[in-house]
Structure formats: structure tokens, C-alpha cells
PDB file of C-alpha atoms and ligand atoms in Angstrom:
ATOM      1  CA  MET A   1       0.000   0.000   0.000  1.00 88.00           C
ATOM      2  CA  ASP A   2       1.196   3.497  -0.834  1.00 97.00           C
ATOM      3  CA  ARG A   3       1.001   6.347   1.645  1.00 98.00           C
ATOM      4  CA  THR A   4       0.162   9.978   1.228  1.00 98.00           C
ATOM      5  CA  PHE A   5      -0.327  12.998   3.475  1.00 98.00           C
ATOM      6  CA  LEU A   6      -3.507  15.041   3.916  1.00 98.00           C
ATOM      7  CA  LEU A   7      -3.976  18.211   5.940  1.00 98.00           C
ATOM      8  CA  ILE A   8      -7.334  19.616   7.036  1.00 99.00           C
ATOM      9  CA  LYS A   9      -6.868  23.397   6.923  1.00 99.00           C
ATOM     10  CA  PRO A  10      -7.891  25.824   9.732  1.00 99.00           C
ATOM     11  CA  SER A  11     -11.182  27.008   8.172  1.00 98.00           C
ATOM     12  CA  ALA A  12     -12.463  23.424   7.815  1.00 99.00           C
ATOM     13  CA  VAL A  13     -11.471  22.535  11.389  1.00 99.00           C
ATOM     14  CA  SER A  14     -13.205  25.640  12.800  1.00 98.00           C
ATOM     15  CA  ALA A  15     -16.304  24.979  10.652  1.00 98.00           C
ATOM     16  CA  GLY A  16     -16.697  21.529  12.227  1.00 98.00           C
ATOM     17  CA  ASN A  17     -15.902  19.632   9.030  1.00 98.00           C
ATOM     18  CA  VAL A  18     -13.266  17.227  10.382  1.00 99.00           C
ATOM     19  CA  GLY A  19     -15.738  14.351  10.748  1.00 98.00           C
ATOM     20  CA  GLY A  20     -17.298  14.942   7.333  1.00 98.00           C
ATOM     21  CA  ILE A  21     -13.902  15.056   5.629  1.00 99.00           C
ATOM     22  CA  ILE A  22     -12.725  11.877   7.381  1.00 98.00           C
ATOM     23  CA  SER A  23     -15.942  10.145   6.267  1.00 98.00           C
ATOM     24  CA  CYS A  24     -15.255  11.187   2.646  1.00 98.00           C
ATOM     25  CA  LEU A  25     -11.736   9.776   2.915  1.00 98.00           C
ATOM     26  CA  GLU A  26     -12.862   6.465   4.414  1.00 98.00           C
ATOM     27  CA  ASP A  27     -15.714   6.158   1.886  1.00 98.00           C
ATOM     28  CA  ALA A  28     -13.136   6.676  -0.888  1.00 98.00           C
ATOM     29  CA  GLY A  29     -11.126   3.710   0.450  1.00 98.00           C
ATOM     30  CA  PHE A  30      -8.309   5.420   2.362  1.00 98.00           C
ATOM     31  CA  ALA A  31      -7.125   3.891   5.633  1.00 98.00           C
ATOM     32  CA  ILE A  32      -5.820   6.278   8.305  1.00 98.00           C
ATOM     33  CA  ALA A  33      -2.293   5.246   9.326  1.00 97.00           C
ATOM     34  CA  ALA A  34      -1.543   8.238  11.569  1.00 97.00           C
ATOM     35  CA  LEU A  35      -3.371  11.386  12.659  1.00 98.00           C
ATOM     36  CA  THR A  36      -2.449  14.455  14.677  1.00 97.00           C
ATOM     37  CA  MET A  37      -3.757  17.945  15.414  1.00 97.00           C
ATOM     38  CA  LYS A  38      -1.395  20.902  15.293  1.00 97.00           C
ATOM     39  CA  THR A  39      -1.449  24.693  15.078  1.00 98.00           C
ATOM     40  CA  MET A  40       1.463  25.423  12.746  1.00 98.00           C
ATOM     41  CA  SER A  41       4.094  27.998  13.676  1.00 98.00           C
ATOM     42  CA  ARG A  42       5.164  30.504  11.030  1.00 98.00           C
ATOM     43  CA  GLU A  43       8.375  28.482  10.564  1.00 98.00           C
ATOM     44  CA  GLU A  44       6.447  25.228  10.063  1.00 98.00           C
ATOM     45  CA  ALA A  45       4.030  26.840   7.608  1.00 98.00           C
ATOM     46  CA  ALA A  46       6.982  28.307   5.675  1.00 98.00           C
ATOM     47  CA  ARG A  47       8.592  24.835   5.436  1.00 98.00           C
ATOM     48  CA  PHE A  48       5.261  23.283   4.478  1.00 98.00           C
ATOM     49  CA  TYR A  49       4.688  25.750   1.616  1.00 98.00           C
ATOM     50  CA  ASP A  50       8.353  26.445   0.708  1.00 98.00           C
ATOM     51  CA  VAL A  51       7.582  25.838  -2.995  1.00 98.00           C
ATOM     52  CA  HIS A  52       5.261  28.878  -3.012  1.00 98.00           C
ATOM     53  CA  ALA A  53       7.678  31.368  -1.349  1.00 98.00           C
ATOM     54  CA  GLY A  54       7.622  34.723  -3.145  1.00 97.00           C
ATOM     55  CA  LYS A  55       4.264  34.242  -4.867  1.00 98.00           C
ATOM     56  CA  GLU A  56       1.620  36.951  -4.465  1.00 98.00           C
ATOM     57  CA  PHE A  57      -0.582  34.693  -2.338  1.00 98.00           C
ATOM     58  CA  TYR A  58       2.251  33.479  -0.075  1.00 98.00           C
ATOM     59  CA  GLU A  59       1.916  35.926   2.867  1.00 98.00           C
ATOM     60  CA  PRO A  60      -1.895  35.666   3.134  1.00 98.00           C
ATOM     61  CA  LEU A  61      -1.483  31.873   2.854  1.00 98.00           C
ATOM     62  CA  MET A  62       0.982  31.941   5.788  1.00 98.00           C
ATOM     63  CA  ASP A  63      -1.511  34.023   7.834  1.00 98.00           C
ATOM     64  CA  TYR A  64      -4.297  31.571   7.037  1.00 98.00           C
ATOM     65  CA  MET A  65      -2.338  28.380   7.682  1.00 98.00           C
ATOM     66  CA  THR A  66      -1.166  29.614  11.111  1.00 98.00           C
ATOM     67  CA  SER A  67      -4.615  30.970  12.121  1.00 98.00           C
ATOM     68  CA  GLY A  68      -5.785  27.893  14.037  1.00 98.00           C
ATOM     69  CA  PRO A  69      -5.561  24.145  14.508  1.00 98.00           C
ATOM     70  CA  THR A  70      -5.075  21.802  11.561  1.00 98.00           C
ATOM     71  CA  VAL A  71      -5.360  18.005  11.340  1.00 98.00           C
ATOM     72  CA  GLY A  72      -2.584  16.051   9.583  1.00 98.00           C
ATOM     73  CA  MET A  73      -3.009  12.457   8.439  1.00 98.00           C
ATOM     74  CA  LEU A  74      -1.063   9.703   6.749  1.00 98.00           C
ATOM     75  CA  LEU A  75      -3.404   7.793   4.470  1.00 98.00           C
ATOM     76  CA  GLU A  76      -2.957   4.400   2.809  1.00 98.00           C
ATOM     77  CA  ALA A  77      -4.470   3.218  -0.472  1.00 98.00           C
ATOM     78  CA  GLU A  78      -3.478   1.811  -3.862  1.00 98.00           C
ATOM     79  CA  ASP A  79      -1.780   4.595  -5.819  1.00 98.00           C
ATOM     80  CA  ALA A  80      -2.484   6.805  -2.793  1.00 98.00           C
ATOM     81  CA  ILE A  81      -1.008  10.118  -3.987  1.00 98.00           C
ATOM     82  CA  ALA A  82      -2.944  10.323  -7.270  1.00 98.00           C
ATOM     83  CA  ALA A  83      -6.086   8.791  -5.754  1.00 98.00           C
ATOM     84  CA  LEU A  84      -6.140  11.387  -2.974  1.00 99.00           C
ATOM     85  CA  ARG A  85      -5.610  14.306  -5.381  1.00 98.00           C
ATOM     86  CA  ARG A  86      -8.659  13.054  -7.317  1.00 98.00           C
ATOM     87  CA  THR A  87     -10.727  12.691  -4.129  1.00 98.00           C
ATOM     88  CA  VAL A  88      -9.728  16.215  -3.017  1.00 99.00           C
ATOM     89  CA  GLY A  89     -10.499  17.964  -6.342  1.00 98.00           C
ATOM     90  CA  ALA A  90      -9.247  21.151  -7.995  1.00 98.00           C
ATOM     91  CA  THR A  91      -7.543  23.949  -6.033  1.00 98.00           C
ATOM     92  CA  ASP A  92     -10.473  26.332  -6.634  1.00 98.00           C
ATOM     93  CA  PRO A  93     -13.575  24.817  -4.980  1.00 98.00           C
ATOM     94  CA  ALA A  94     -15.731  26.475  -7.674  1.00 98.00           C
ATOM     95  CA  GLN A  95     -13.875  24.402 -10.296  1.00 98.00           C
ATOM     96  CA  ALA A  96     -13.737  21.173  -8.248  1.00 98.00           C
ATOM     97  CA  ALA A  97     -15.770  18.221  -9.535  1.00 98.00           C
ATOM     98  CA  GLU A  98     -19.012  17.413  -7.763  1.00 98.00           C
ATOM     99  CA  GLY A  99     -18.560  15.114  -4.781  1.00 97.00           C
ATOM    100  CA  THR A 100     -14.907  16.033  -4.205  1.00 98.00           C
ATOM    101  CA  ILE A 101     -13.846  17.237  -0.761  1.00 99.00           C
ATOM    102  CA  ARG A 102     -13.073  20.752  -1.997  1.00 98.00           C
ATOM    103  CA  ALA A 103     -16.422  21.010  -3.786  1.00 98.00           C
ATOM    104  CA  ARG A 104     -18.199  19.997  -0.571  1.00 98.00           C
ATOM    105  CA  TYR A 105     -16.149  21.831   2.042  1.00 98.00           C
ATOM    106  CA  GLY A 106     -14.016  24.478   0.292  1.00 98.00           C
ATOM    107  CA  ARG A 107     -14.961  28.170   0.580  1.00 98.00           C
ATOM    108  CA  THR A 108     -12.414  30.026  -1.585  1.00 98.00           C
ATOM    109  CA  VAL A 109      -9.231  29.296  -3.529  1.00 98.00           C
ATOM    110  CA  ARG A 110      -7.264  29.910  -0.312  1.00 98.00           C
ATOM    111  CA  GLN A 111      -9.708  28.367   2.173  1.00 98.00           C
ATOM    112  CA  ASN A 112     -10.126  25.173   0.152  1.00 99.00           C
ATOM    113  CA  ALA A 113     -10.571  22.843   3.135  1.00 99.00           C
ATOM    114  CA  VAL A 114      -7.640  20.454   2.615  1.00 99.00           C
ATOM    115  CA  HIS A 115      -4.108  19.989   1.284  1.00 99.00           C
ATOM    116  CA  ALA A 116      -2.959  16.760  -0.385  1.00 99.00           C
ATOM    117  CA  SER A 117       0.676  15.876  -1.186  1.00 98.00           C
ATOM    118  CA  ASP A 118       1.616  15.693  -4.864  1.00 98.00           C
ATOM    119  CA  SER A 119       4.775  13.484  -4.842  1.00 98.00           C
ATOM    120  CA  PRO A 120       6.588  10.929  -2.648  1.00 97.00           C
ATOM    121  CA  GLU A 121       9.183  13.607  -1.781  1.00 97.00           C
ATOM    122  CA  ARG A 122       6.440  15.961  -0.586  1.00 98.00           C
ATOM    123  CA  VAL A 123       4.760  13.208   1.459  1.00 98.00           C
ATOM    124  CA  GLU A 124       8.049  12.780   3.304  1.00 97.00           C
ATOM    125  CA  HIS A 125       8.611  16.554   3.664  1.00 97.00           C
ATOM    126  CA  GLU A 126       5.079  17.302   4.887  1.00 98.00           C
ATOM    127  CA  ALA A 127       4.773  14.249   7.166  1.00 97.00           C
ATOM    128  CA  ASP A 128       8.077  15.221   8.794  1.00 97.00           C
ATOM    129  CA  ILE A 129       6.534  18.556   9.858  1.00 97.00           C
ATOM    130  CA  TYR A 130       3.565  16.760  11.469  1.00 97.00           C
ATOM    131  CA  PHE A 131       5.070  13.524  12.738  1.00 95.00           C
ATOM    132  CA  GLY A 132       8.787  14.258  12.899  1.00 89.00           C
ATOM    133  CA  THR A 133       9.504  11.319  10.587  1.00 63.00           C
ATOM    134  CA  ASP A 134       8.599  10.207   7.086  1.00 51.00           C
ATOM    135  CA  GLY A 135       5.686   8.482   8.786  1.00 50.00           C
ATOM    136  CA  THR A 136       7.068   4.967   8.420  1.00 53.00           C
ATOM    137  CA  GLU A 137       7.326   4.712  12.217  1.00 54.00           C
ATOM    138  CA  ALA A 138       3.970   6.393  12.883  1.00 53.00           C
ATOM    139  CA  ALA A 139       0.989   4.383  14.121  1.00 50.00           C
TER     140      ALA A 139
HETATM  141  O1  CDP B   1      -3.269  22.836  -2.963  1.00 83.98           O
HETATM  142  P1  CDP B   1      -2.991  22.682  -4.449  1.00 83.98           P
HETATM  143  O2  CDP B   1      -1.778  21.835  -4.737  1.00 83.98           O
HETATM  144  O3  CDP B   1      -4.220  22.227  -5.199  1.00 83.98           O
HETATM  145  O4  CDP B   1      -2.715  24.153  -5.010  1.00 83.98           O
HETATM  146  P2  CDP B   1      -1.371  25.011  -5.130  1.00 83.98           P
HETATM  147  O5  CDP B   1      -1.422  25.736  -6.424  1.00 83.98           O
HETATM  148  O6  CDP B   1      -0.159  24.164  -4.861  1.00 83.98           O
HETATM  149  O7  CDP B   1      -1.519  26.097  -3.982  1.00 83.98           O
HETATM  150  C1  CDP B   1      -1.292  25.763  -2.621  1.00 83.98           C
HETATM  151  C2  CDP B   1      -2.344  26.453  -1.773  1.00 83.98           C
HETATM  152  O8  CDP B   1      -2.145  27.849  -1.839  1.00 83.98           O
HETATM  153  C3  CDP B   1      -3.784  26.239  -2.245  1.00 83.98           C
HETATM  154  O9  CDP B   1      -4.317  24.997  -1.819  1.00 83.98           O
HETATM  155  C4  CDP B   1      -4.483  27.436  -1.622  1.00 83.98           C
HETATM  156  O10 CDP B   1      -4.806  27.221  -0.259  1.00 83.98           O
HETATM  157  C5  CDP B   1      -3.396  28.510  -1.702  1.00 83.98           C
HETATM  158  N1  CDP B   1      -3.577  29.430  -2.832  1.00 83.98           N
HETATM  159  C6  CDP B   1      -3.978  30.735  -2.561  1.00 83.98           C
HETATM  160  O11 CDP B   1      -4.157  31.106  -1.401  1.00 83.98           O
HETATM  161  N2  CDP B   1      -4.177  31.616  -3.616  1.00 83.98           N
HETATM  162  C7  CDP B   1      -3.975  31.237  -4.897  1.00 83.98           C
HETATM  163  N3  CDP B   1      -4.172  32.097  -5.878  1.00 83.98           N
HETATM  164  C8  CDP B   1      -3.558  29.919  -5.174  1.00 83.98           C
HETATM  165  C9  CDP B   1      -3.361  29.030  -4.120  1.00 83.98           C
HETATM  166 MG1   MG B   2       0.232  22.163  -4.671  1.00 83.98          MG
END
């Protein structure tokens, strides 16, 4: 089984959507291998979104991502990274396919409910911020 990393963003946690999002993930066939709640520091958010440093949306994204608790998860499934990106949907909730997590729970391009890793290297990088390892020891 492959693993990937999913983050429930602050707006979805504060809206009470953690349970709904976890149900979507389990219904889509993902098994939860590890889960933790964390309010990211500025330094952690900067590491998490290092690939977007310097972009026009970077500073407001840092403010948003550090604004409250988030939930990080390691998920297992066949072809987990691509399968999760499909389950999550497009970055802009207005463009996300019906039934995807972002279509159901996203509010705006920034407050789009969840993050999903897009490569094995990013799974390792992002899981390290949440679990302090690549996740292979977690759970
Ligand atoms: O999350 P995803 O990989 O689908 O999108 P991205 O292009 O890698 O952007 C990362 C995150 O930055 C998005 O999920 C949004 O939360 C945020 N973003 C933003 O605030 N404003 C934009 N114009 C684009 C992205
Ligand atoms: Mg991305």
C-alpha cells in the first residue's frame, strides 16, 4: 500500500468539518495510518509551503495556515497520492468536480478545506513537519 499525506486546513477545522472530511476519505477507500492535530508555527508553515515562497498569495497563505488548529493524516491506499488528489479535487472549490472534498467543504481558492501531497518527496517533507519522521514509524 502506498502512503500519502492530507492536511485539514484551519477554516475546515473551525467549521466543524473534520468528521465529514474523514468520512469522505474512508468512503473513498483510504485507511488512516496516523493522525495528529497541530497549530502550525510561522516556521512550520513556511517549510510546508516552501515551494510557493515569493508568490503573491504566499503571505496571506501563511496568515491563514497559522490561524488555528489543523489536522494532519497519513493515508494508505493503492496509488495513494494520485487517488487522494482526485478525491480532493481542484484547487479552486468552484472548479472542483461534484462530490470532491473541496467542492463539498471548500470556501475560496485559499480556504479550500484540505491539502494533499503531490509526490513521494512531498509526502516525506510534509509528514516530517507533522510527525517528525517520514511516517514509516507512525501508528
Ligand atoms: O493545494 P494545491 O496543490 O491544489 O494548489 P497550489 O497551487 O499548490 O496552492 C497551494 C495552496 O495555496 C492552495 O491549496 C491554496 O490554499 C493557496 N492558494 C492561494 O491562497 N491563492 C492562490 N491564488 C492559489 C493558491
Ligand atoms: Mg500544490
